[in-house]
Amino acid sequence: MAEDYILVMEDIVAGYEGHKVLRGVTIKVRRGERVVVMGPSGSGKSTLLKTAVLLVKPWSGRIVLDGEEITRKGVDLRKVRAKTGFVFQSYNLFPHMTVLENIVLPQVIVKKVSREKAVEKAHQVLREVGLEGVENKYPLQLSGGQQQRVAIARALAMEPKIFFLDEPTSALDPELKEEVLNTLEKIAREGIAMLIVTHELDFAEDVADRIVFMENGVVVEEGDPHKVLYNPEKERTREFLRSIRRRRLAAPQASQE
Amino acid sequence: MGVFDFLVAYLPFIAQGSTVTLQLTLFSFALGFVTAMPLVAANLFGVLPARLLSRSYVEVVRGTPLLVQLFLIYFGLPSIGIKFDAMTASILALGLNSAAYQAEIFRSAIKGIPESQFLAAESLGFTKLQTFRYVVMPQAVRIALPALVNEFVTLIKESALASIIGIVEITRRADYVAAYTFRAFEAYLAAAIIYFVLCYFFSYGARYIEAKTRIPGYKGG
Ligand SMILES: Nc1ncnc2c1ncn2[C@@H]1O[C@H](COP(=O)(O)OP(=O)(O)OP(=O)(O)O)[C@@H](O)[C@H]1O
Ligand SMILES: [Mg+2]
């Protein structure tokens, strides 16, 4: 039933200028479902997320977003972007705008919301991510964790139907990860669909309805979080999880993944 | 009359040319700015023909003398029926010339904006134009500010060429004084002093603006 799915990606092949990264990936996300994607560096996780919102154009395959095929010719990209929210590893806030303006401007110029309504919404989403009182600060005056929460708020304010998060905490110090993960858990409980790339195992276990393990541009294994995290079928998945757990034990400060 | 007395006597007369010099500079800088915008947009985001056109413009303008460009506009265009007064011709020549340099300044400033900024704007649904207007330009202007000030100061100095087609600015006034007093050295020394003061004033003022417009938390420029 296509209608049950907010996102269906079928047999996606994609890459960059002759360099193939995704080699036939199929991934489906139900409405309200939270899917976590894991996999070694370079396996194509970021490319997968970018392809889902056409920030990277697939070479072949089919993508259906909210019941509408977006891989056909002449698709309205703005409609795609209106339904999707994207949070990047490096926050990507606009450094020359205040926090408030970062959240208000996209609503005003993309969704054509009145400025007044947009400001109201901005306050609401900032409250949601636990960041009141920083409205007039500039992004670079905030901690990494705060910046990432502003990025989350900015995406939330656009009221997307599905949220894409690409390693939202991996650029953060361990003590700052927690605040962002808590925020995301809270948002997850509100029932918005999410496709999240993360290597935070505890978070994945708490939040995910399903875990997808990718390697070398294909899905190697997917299924129930407990099953994939504690009793994976494939040796590669097992190895990968072992390496993450080892790294976590060996270097609790490590934040580069 | 010693050099000092000469300066006291004639410097004020020559300095009065500053108004015209600054008019020339301001108008041509502004013309350069508004012309540079479509040039940069075409160069970076345009379709191939627009890109080629923009690049050719920059190459040709930078590869020919400003004086020749001025003569083309003032003496050349009337032969095909387009006639400008000396002031307009000077502003056009200086401005269209500056456009090429400002386009280059902005192009490299925009190149300095991380790819992630474009991705963020795109992911939020900004059109290319909105990205340019709200994300790229405000950051590019700040990055480009030192080079733009440099360009402005260059224009102050280059506007001296307008004296050749009869604009009575600083250099032209120095010409008059030199012809009248037969003391060319002192006359042009006075002009040099005035140019230097102007340039210094604007460079210094720019540092103030830079500090004012600095993005809080931003490292460096
Ligand atoms: N913009 C780009 N241009 C060219 N090649 C790219 C680009 N982005 C990624 N790649 C390449 O595509 C491959 C997959 O990259 P991708 O970022 O999707 O992997 P990833 O699974 O997200 O890795 P990581 O865990 O390091 O973030 C890599 O070989 C990478 O070098
Ligand atoms: Mg990645």
PDB file of C-alpha atoms in Angstrom, chain A residues 7-244:
ATOM      1  CA  LEU A   7       8.738   7.701   1.438  1.00  0.00           C
ATOM      2  CA  VAL A   8       9.535   4.889  -0.951  1.00  0.00           C
ATOM      3  CA  MET A   9      12.935   4.701  -2.622  1.00  0.00           C
ATOM      4  CA  GLU A  10      13.209   1.871  -5.111  1.00  0.00           C
ATOM      5  CA  ASP A  11      16.393   0.559  -6.609  1.00  0.00           C
ATOM      6  CA  ILE A  12      18.172   3.872  -6.360  1.00  0.00           C
ATOM      7  CA  VAL A  13      21.474   4.299  -8.147  1.00  0.00           C
ATOM      8  CA  ALA A  14      23.183   7.626  -7.550  1.00  0.00           C
ATOM      9  CA  GLY A  15      26.575   9.252  -7.197  1.00  0.00           C
ATOM     10  CA  TYR A  16      28.747  12.173  -8.171  1.00  0.00           C
ATOM     11  CA  GLU A  17      30.075  12.823 -11.657  1.00  0.00           C
ATOM     12  CA  GLY A  18      30.810   9.305 -12.728  1.00  0.00           C
ATOM     13  CA  HIS A  19      31.543   8.081  -9.212  1.00  0.00           C
ATOM     14  CA  LYS A  20      28.780   5.635  -8.302  1.00  0.00           C
ATOM     15  CA  VAL A  21      27.873   5.635  -4.616  1.00  0.00           C
ATOM     16  CA  LEU A  22      24.408   4.108  -4.244  1.00  0.00           C
ATOM     17  CA  ARG A  23      24.209   0.811  -6.122  1.00  0.00           C
ATOM     18  CA  GLY A  24      20.545  -0.057  -6.033  1.00  0.00           C
ATOM     19  CA  VAL A  25      19.131   0.901  -2.643  1.00  0.00           C
ATOM     20  CA  THR A  26      15.538   0.231  -1.701  1.00  0.00           C
ATOM     21  CA  ILE A  27      14.209   1.840   1.442  1.00  0.00           C
ATOM     22  CA  LYS A  28      10.673   2.499   2.627  1.00  0.00           C
ATOM     23  CA  VAL A  29       9.520   4.707   5.466  1.00  0.00           C
ATOM     24  CA  ARG A  30       5.963   4.501   6.797  1.00  0.00           C
ATOM     25  CA  ARG A  31       4.078   7.564   7.929  1.00  0.00           C
ATOM     26  CA  GLY A  32       5.292   8.354  11.422  1.00  0.00           C
ATOM     27  CA  GLU A  33       7.964   5.677  11.289  1.00  0.00           C
ATOM     28  CA  ARG A  34      11.487   6.273  12.551  1.00  0.00           C
ATOM     29  CA  VAL A  35      14.204   4.547  10.590  1.00  0.00           C
ATOM     30  CA  VAL A  36      17.858   4.659  11.605  1.00  0.00           C
ATOM     31  CA  VAL A  37      20.552   4.127   8.988  1.00  0.00           C
ATOM     32  CA  MET A  38      23.989   2.881   9.985  1.00  0.00           C
ATOM     33  CA  GLY A  39      27.040   1.893   8.063  1.00  0.00           C
ATOM     34  CA  PRO A  40      30.748   2.501   7.667  1.00  0.00           C
ATOM     35  CA  SER A  41      32.156   5.789   6.462  1.00  0.00           C
ATOM     36  CA  GLY A  42      31.760   6.164   2.718  1.00  0.00           C
ATOM     37  CA  SER A  43      28.987   3.593   2.469  1.00  0.00           C
ATOM     38  CA  GLY A  44      26.647   6.237   1.041  1.00  0.00           C
ATOM     39  CA  LYS A  45      24.437   7.180   3.997  1.00  0.00           C
ATOM     40  CA  SER A  46      24.629  10.924   3.407  1.00  0.00           C
ATOM     41  CA  THR A  47      24.168  10.401  -0.302  1.00  0.00           C
ATOM     42  CA  LEU A  48      21.068   8.348   0.424  1.00  0.00           C
ATOM     43  CA  LEU A  49      19.504  11.152   2.457  1.00  0.00           C
ATOM     44  CA  LYS A  50      20.431  13.820  -0.050  1.00  0.00           C
ATOM     45  CA  THR A  51      19.019  11.727  -2.864  1.00  0.00           C
ATOM     46  CA  ALA A  52      15.733  11.299  -1.003  1.00  0.00           C
ATOM     47  CA  VAL A  53      15.136  15.076  -1.221  1.00  0.00           C
ATOM     48  CA  LEU A  54      16.786  15.410  -4.633  1.00  0.00           C
ATOM     49  CA  LEU A  55      19.750  17.388  -3.343  1.00  0.00           C
ATOM     50  CA  VAL A  56      21.503  14.664  -5.325  1.00  0.00           C
ATOM     51  CA  LYS A  57      19.703  13.540  -8.482  1.00  0.00           C
ATOM     52  CA  PRO A  58      19.414   9.761  -8.795  1.00  0.00           C
ATOM     53  CA  TRP A  59      20.767   8.182 -11.966  1.00  0.00           C
ATOM     54  CA  SER A  60      18.050   5.565 -11.928  1.00  0.00           C
ATOM     55  CA  GLY A  61      15.338   4.226  -9.652  1.00  0.00           C
ATOM     56  CA  ARG A  62      12.086   5.630  -8.390  1.00  0.00           C
ATOM     57  CA  ILE A  63      11.262   7.835  -5.415  1.00  0.00           C
ATOM     58  CA  VAL A  64       7.725   8.323  -4.175  1.00  0.00           C
ATOM     59  CA  LEU A  65       7.236  11.001  -1.548  1.00  0.00           C
ATOM     60  CA  ASP A  66       3.877  11.335   0.131  1.00  0.00           C
ATOM     61  CA  GLY A  67       2.180   9.401  -2.644  1.00  0.00           C
ATOM     62  CA  GLU A  68       3.747  11.405  -5.437  1.00  0.00           C
ATOM     63  CA  GLU A  69       6.538  10.237  -7.673  1.00  0.00           C
ATOM     64  CA  ILE A  70       9.269  12.841  -7.475  1.00  0.00           C
ATOM     65  CA  THR A  71      11.690  11.185  -9.873  1.00  0.00           C
ATOM     66  CA  ARG A  72       9.533  11.937 -12.893  1.00  0.00           C
ATOM     67  CA  LYS A  73      10.384  14.856 -15.153  1.00  0.00           C
ATOM     68  CA  GLY A  74       9.281  18.360 -14.300  1.00  0.00           C
ATOM     69  CA  VAL A  75       8.667  17.746 -10.622  1.00  0.00           C
ATOM     70  CA  ASP A  76       8.226  20.849  -8.477  1.00  0.00           C
ATOM     71  CA  LEU A  77      11.286  20.835  -6.220  1.00  0.00           C
ATOM     72  CA  ARG A  78       9.734  23.350  -3.877  1.00  0.00           C
ATOM     73  CA  LYS A  79       6.902  20.946  -3.170  1.00  0.00           C
ATOM     74  CA  VAL A  80       9.466  18.279  -2.344  1.00  0.00           C
ATOM     75  CA  ARG A  81      11.304  20.630  -0.009  1.00  0.00           C
ATOM     76  CA  ALA A  82       8.074  21.746   1.614  1.00  0.00           C
ATOM     77  CA  LYS A  83       7.375  18.182   2.701  1.00  0.00           C
ATOM     78  CA  THR A  84      10.865  17.403   3.905  1.00  0.00           C
ATOM     79  CA  GLY A  85      13.098  18.759   6.643  1.00  0.00           C
ATOM     80  CA  PHE A  86      16.853  18.269   6.551  1.00  0.00           C
ATOM     81  CA  VAL A  87      19.322  18.557   9.402  1.00  0.00           C
ATOM     82  CA  PHE A  88      23.005  18.356   8.557  1.00  0.00           C
ATOM     83  CA  GLN A  89      25.917  17.138  10.610  1.00  0.00           C
ATOM     84  CA  SER A  90      27.462  20.606  10.573  1.00  0.00           C
ATOM     85  CA  TYR A  91      24.190  22.457  11.427  1.00  0.00           C
ATOM     86  CA  ASN A  92      24.515  24.781   8.403  1.00  0.00           C
ATOM     87  CA  LEU A  93      22.826  27.752  10.031  1.00  0.00           C
ATOM     88  CA  PHE A  94      23.144  31.080   8.252  1.00  0.00           C
ATOM     89  CA  PRO A  95      25.870  32.826  10.266  1.00  0.00           C
ATOM     90  CA  HIS A  96      24.890  36.361   9.293  1.00  0.00           C
ATOM     91  CA  MET A  97      21.327  36.064  10.611  1.00  0.00           C
ATOM     92  CA  THR A  98      20.138  35.928  14.189  1.00  0.00           C
ATOM     93  CA  VAL A  99      18.674  32.692  15.450  1.00  0.00           C
ATOM     94  CA  LEU A 100      15.200  34.152  15.057  1.00  0.00           C
ATOM     95  CA  GLU A 101      15.837  35.261  11.481  1.00  0.00           C
ATOM     96  CA  ASN A 102      17.242  31.830  10.617  1.00  0.00           C
ATOM     97  CA  ILE A 103      13.883  30.353  11.533  1.00  0.00           C
ATOM     98  CA  VAL A 104      11.619  33.150  10.332  1.00  0.00           C
ATOM     99  CA  LEU A 105      13.085  33.865   6.902  1.00  0.00           C
ATOM    100  CA  PRO A 106      12.530  30.416   5.326  1.00  0.00           C
ATOM    101  CA  GLN A 107       8.907  30.416   6.472  1.00  0.00           C
ATOM    102  CA  VAL A 108       8.346  33.859   5.003  1.00  0.00           C
ATOM    103  CA  ILE A 109      10.070  33.470   1.653  1.00  0.00           C
ATOM    104  CA  VAL A 110       9.369  29.780   0.981  1.00  0.00           C
ATOM    105  CA  LYS A 111       6.043  29.103   2.674  1.00  0.00           C
ATOM    106  CA  LYS A 112       4.824  32.681   2.246  1.00  0.00           C
ATOM    107  CA  VAL A 113       3.727  32.811   5.864  1.00  0.00           C
ATOM    108  CA  SER A 114       3.193  36.296   7.266  1.00  0.00           C
ATOM    109  CA  ARG A 115       6.107  37.584   9.283  1.00  0.00           C
ATOM    110  CA  GLU A 116       3.990  37.782  12.383  1.00  0.00           C
ATOM    111  CA  LYS A 117       2.902  34.143  12.140  1.00  0.00           C
ATOM    112  CA  ALA A 118       6.464  33.090  11.339  1.00  0.00           C
ATOM    113  CA  VAL A 119       7.805  34.799  14.453  1.00  0.00           C
ATOM    114  CA  GLU A 120       5.146  33.146  16.553  1.00  0.00           C
ATOM    115  CA  LYS A 121       6.042  29.774  15.077  1.00  0.00           C
ATOM    116  CA  ALA A 122       9.740  30.434  15.661  1.00  0.00           C
ATOM    117  CA  HIS A 123       9.142  31.005  19.349  1.00  0.00           C
ATOM    118  CA  GLN A 124       7.092  27.841  19.504  1.00  0.00           C
ATOM    119  CA  VAL A 125       9.731  25.612  17.885  1.00  0.00           C
ATOM    120  CA  LEU A 126      12.505  27.164  19.934  1.00  0.00           C
ATOM    121  CA  ARG A 127      10.509  26.264  23.001  1.00  0.00           C
ATOM    122  CA  GLU A 128      10.165  22.760  21.659  1.00  0.00           C
ATOM    123  CA  VAL A 129      13.915  22.331  21.362  1.00  0.00           C
ATOM    124  CA  GLY A 130      14.424  23.916  24.758  1.00  0.00           C
ATOM    125  CA  LEU A 131      16.066  27.104  23.532  1.00  0.00           C
ATOM    126  CA  GLU A 132      14.225  30.148  24.690  1.00  0.00           C
ATOM    127  CA  GLY A 133      16.059  33.417  25.051  1.00  0.00           C
ATOM    128  CA  VAL A 134      18.629  32.959  22.284  1.00  0.00           C
ATOM    129  CA  GLU A 135      16.439  34.538  19.591  1.00  0.00           C
ATOM    130  CA  ASN A 136      18.676  37.534  19.104  1.00  0.00           C
ATOM    131  CA  LYS A 137      21.986  35.742  19.291  1.00  0.00           C
ATOM    132  CA  TYR A 138      23.989  34.860  16.214  1.00  0.00           C
ATOM    133  CA  PRO A 139      24.611  31.165  15.503  1.00  0.00           C
ATOM    134  CA  LEU A 140      28.348  31.350  16.088  1.00  0.00           C
ATOM    135  CA  GLN A 141      27.745  32.743  19.552  1.00  0.00           C
ATOM    136  CA  LEU A 142      26.089  29.462  20.529  1.00  0.00           C
ATOM    137  CA  SER A 143      27.521  26.078  21.465  1.00  0.00           C
ATOM    138  CA  GLY A 144      27.483  23.319  18.873  1.00  0.00           C
ATOM    139  CA  GLY A 145      24.623  21.600  20.641  1.00  0.00           C
ATOM    140  CA  GLN A 146      22.592  24.776  20.710  1.00  0.00           C
ATOM    141  CA  GLN A 147      23.318  25.433  17.051  1.00  0.00           C
ATOM    142  CA  GLN A 148      22.172  21.966  16.120  1.00  0.00           C
ATOM    143  CA  ARG A 149      18.968  22.456  18.099  1.00  0.00           C
ATOM    144  CA  VAL A 150      18.361  25.723  16.254  1.00  0.00           C
ATOM    145  CA  ALA A 151      18.859  23.829  12.987  1.00  0.00           C
ATOM    146  CA  ILE A 152      16.297  21.303  14.156  1.00  0.00           C
ATOM    147  CA  ALA A 153      13.919  24.101  15.116  1.00  0.00           C
ATOM    148  CA  ARG A 154      14.410  25.759  11.730  1.00  0.00           C
ATOM    149  CA  ALA A 155      13.486  22.560   9.933  1.00  0.00           C
ATOM    150  CA  LEU A 156      10.556  21.915  12.293  1.00  0.00           C
ATOM    151  CA  ALA A 157       9.120  25.361  11.671  1.00  0.00           C
ATOM    152  CA  MET A 158       8.566  24.373   8.053  1.00  0.00           C
ATOM    153  CA  GLU A 159       6.242  21.590   9.258  1.00  0.00           C
ATOM    154  CA  PRO A 160       7.759  18.785   7.197  1.00  0.00           C
ATOM    155  CA  LYS A 161       6.099  15.402   6.832  1.00  0.00           C
ATOM    156  CA  ILE A 162       9.401  13.621   7.059  1.00  0.00           C
ATOM    157  CA  PHE A 163      12.593  14.623   8.750  1.00  0.00           C
ATOM    158  CA  PHE A 164      16.055  13.666   7.478  1.00  0.00           C
ATOM    159  CA  LEU A 165      18.896  13.867   9.961  1.00  0.00           C
ATOM    160  CA  ASP A 166      22.441  13.200   8.867  1.00  0.00           C
ATOM    161  CA  GLU A 167      24.600  12.361  11.894  1.00  0.00           C
ATOM    162  CA  PRO A 168      23.091  15.211  13.877  1.00  0.00           C
ATOM    163  CA  THR A 169      25.358  14.682  16.880  1.00  0.00           C
ATOM    164  CA  SER A 170      28.612  13.415  15.462  1.00  0.00           C
ATOM    165  CA  ALA A 171      30.226  16.855  15.328  1.00  0.00           C
ATOM    166  CA  LEU A 172      29.411  17.467  18.985  1.00  0.00           C
ATOM    167  CA  ASP A 173      31.358  16.887  22.165  1.00  0.00           C
ATOM    168  CA  PRO A 174      29.936  14.033  24.228  1.00  0.00           C
ATOM    169  CA  GLU A 175      28.447  16.324  26.843  1.00  0.00           C
ATOM    170  CA  LEU A 176      26.577  18.251  24.161  1.00  0.00           C
ATOM    171  CA  LYS A 177      25.287  15.195  22.326  1.00  0.00           C
ATOM    172  CA  GLU A 178      22.838  14.410  25.086  1.00  0.00           C
ATOM    173  CA  GLU A 179      20.836  17.641  24.806  1.00  0.00           C
ATOM    174  CA  VAL A 180      20.404  17.157  21.069  1.00  0.00           C
ATOM    175  CA  LEU A 181      19.476  13.493  21.390  1.00  0.00           C
ATOM    176  CA  ASN A 182      16.911  14.334  24.065  1.00  0.00           C
ATOM    177  CA  THR A 183      15.405  16.953  21.790  1.00  0.00           C
ATOM    178  CA  LEU A 184      15.187  14.471  18.951  1.00  0.00           C
ATOM    179  CA  GLU A 185      13.594  11.835  21.139  1.00  0.00           C
ATOM    180  CA  LYS A 186      10.982  14.340  22.153  1.00  0.00           C
ATOM    181  CA  ILE A 187      10.238  15.229  18.535  1.00  0.00           C
ATOM    182  CA  ALA A 188      10.149  11.559  17.613  1.00  0.00           C
ATOM    183  CA  ARG A 189       7.407  11.017  20.166  1.00  0.00           C
ATOM    184  CA  GLU A 190       5.266  13.545  18.321  1.00  0.00           C
ATOM    185  CA  GLY A 191       4.936  11.054  15.496  1.00  0.00           C
ATOM    186  CA  ILE A 192       6.791  12.676  12.635  1.00  0.00           C
ATOM    187  CA  ALA A 193       8.493  10.274  10.228  1.00  0.00           C
ATOM    188  CA  MET A 194      12.273  10.322  10.428  1.00  0.00           C
ATOM    189  CA  LEU A 195      15.162   8.887   8.508  1.00  0.00           C
ATOM    190  CA  ILE A 196      18.195   9.289  10.719  1.00  0.00           C
ATOM    191  CA  VAL A 197      21.818   8.470  10.110  1.00  0.00           C
ATOM    192  CA  THR A 198      23.440   7.967  13.482  1.00  0.00           C
ATOM    193  CA  HIS A 199      25.895   5.743  15.265  1.00  0.00           C
ATOM    194  CA  GLU A 200      24.505   6.504  18.708  1.00  0.00           C
ATOM    195  CA  LEU A 201      23.470   2.997  19.651  1.00  0.00           C
ATOM    196  CA  ASP A 202      21.424   3.826  22.750  1.00  0.00           C
ATOM    197  CA  PHE A 203      19.573   6.568  20.928  1.00  0.00           C
ATOM    198  CA  ALA A 204      18.930   4.292  17.971  1.00  0.00           C
ATOM    199  CA  GLU A 205      17.566   1.626  20.254  1.00  0.00           C
ATOM    200  CA  ASP A 206      15.253   4.100  21.988  1.00  0.00           C
ATOM    201  CA  VAL A 207      13.968   5.883  18.951  1.00  0.00           C
ATOM    202  CA  ALA A 208      14.125   3.578  15.940  1.00  0.00           C
ATOM    203  CA  ASP A 209      11.246   1.466  14.716  1.00  0.00           C
ATOM    204  CA  ARG A 210      13.667  -0.109  12.289  1.00  0.00           C
ATOM    205  CA  ILE A 211      17.387  -0.111  11.650  1.00  0.00           C
ATOM    206  CA  VAL A 212      18.951  -0.308   8.225  1.00  0.00           C
ATOM    207  CA  PHE A 213      22.568  -1.308   7.853  1.00  0.00           C
ATOM    208  CA  MET A 214      24.284  -0.102   4.682  1.00  0.00           C
ATOM    209  CA  GLU A 215      27.595  -0.882   3.149  1.00  0.00           C
ATOM    210  CA  ASN A 216      29.170  -0.013  -0.146  1.00  0.00           C
ATOM    211  CA  GLY A 217      26.028   1.551  -1.522  1.00  0.00           C
ATOM    212  CA  VAL A 218      23.623  -1.262  -0.772  1.00  0.00           C
ATOM    213  CA  VAL A 219      21.429  -2.280   2.152  1.00  0.00           C
ATOM    214  CA  VAL A 220      23.099  -5.238   3.821  1.00  0.00           C
ATOM    215  CA  GLU A 221      20.573  -5.889   6.541  1.00  0.00           C
ATOM    216  CA  GLU A 222      17.503  -4.310   8.058  1.00  0.00           C
ATOM    217  CA  GLY A 223      14.967  -5.051  10.707  1.00  0.00           C
ATOM    218  CA  ASP A 224      13.823  -4.598  14.272  1.00  0.00           C
ATOM    219  CA  PRO A 225      16.330  -2.540  16.334  1.00  0.00           C
ATOM    220  CA  HIS A 226      16.885  -5.230  18.954  1.00  0.00           C
ATOM    221  CA  LYS A 227      17.440  -7.840  16.331  1.00  0.00           C
ATOM    222  CA  VAL A 228      19.875  -5.774  14.278  1.00  0.00           C
ATOM    223  CA  LEU A 229      21.736  -4.344  17.269  1.00  0.00           C
ATOM    224  CA  TYR A 230      22.040  -7.478  19.382  1.00  0.00           C
ATOM    225  CA  ASN A 231      21.589 -10.387  17.044  1.00  0.00           C
ATOM    226  CA  PRO A 232      22.383  -9.367  13.493  1.00  0.00           C
ATOM    227  CA  GLU A 233      22.244 -11.937  10.748  1.00  0.00           C
ATOM    228  CA  LYS A 234      25.157 -10.717   8.708  1.00  0.00           C
ATOM    229  CA  GLU A 235      28.744 -10.968   9.789  1.00  0.00           C
ATOM    230  CA  ARG A 236      29.443  -7.487   8.367  1.00  0.00           C
ATOM    231  CA  THR A 237      26.815  -5.912  10.595  1.00  0.00           C
ATOM    232  CA  ARG A 238      28.210  -7.726  13.586  1.00  0.00           C
ATOM    233  CA  GLU A 239      31.727  -6.519  12.806  1.00  0.00           C
ATOM    234  CA  PHE A 240      30.606  -2.957  12.325  1.00  0.00           C
ATOM    235  CA  LEU A 241      28.696  -2.860  15.611  1.00  0.00           C
ATOM    236  CA  ARG A 242      31.678  -4.353  17.378  1.00  0.00           C
ATOM    237  CA  SER A 243      33.903  -1.607  15.994  1.00  0.00           C
ATOM    238  CA  ILE A 244      31.524   1.107  17.196  1.00  0.00           C
TER     239      ILE A 244
END
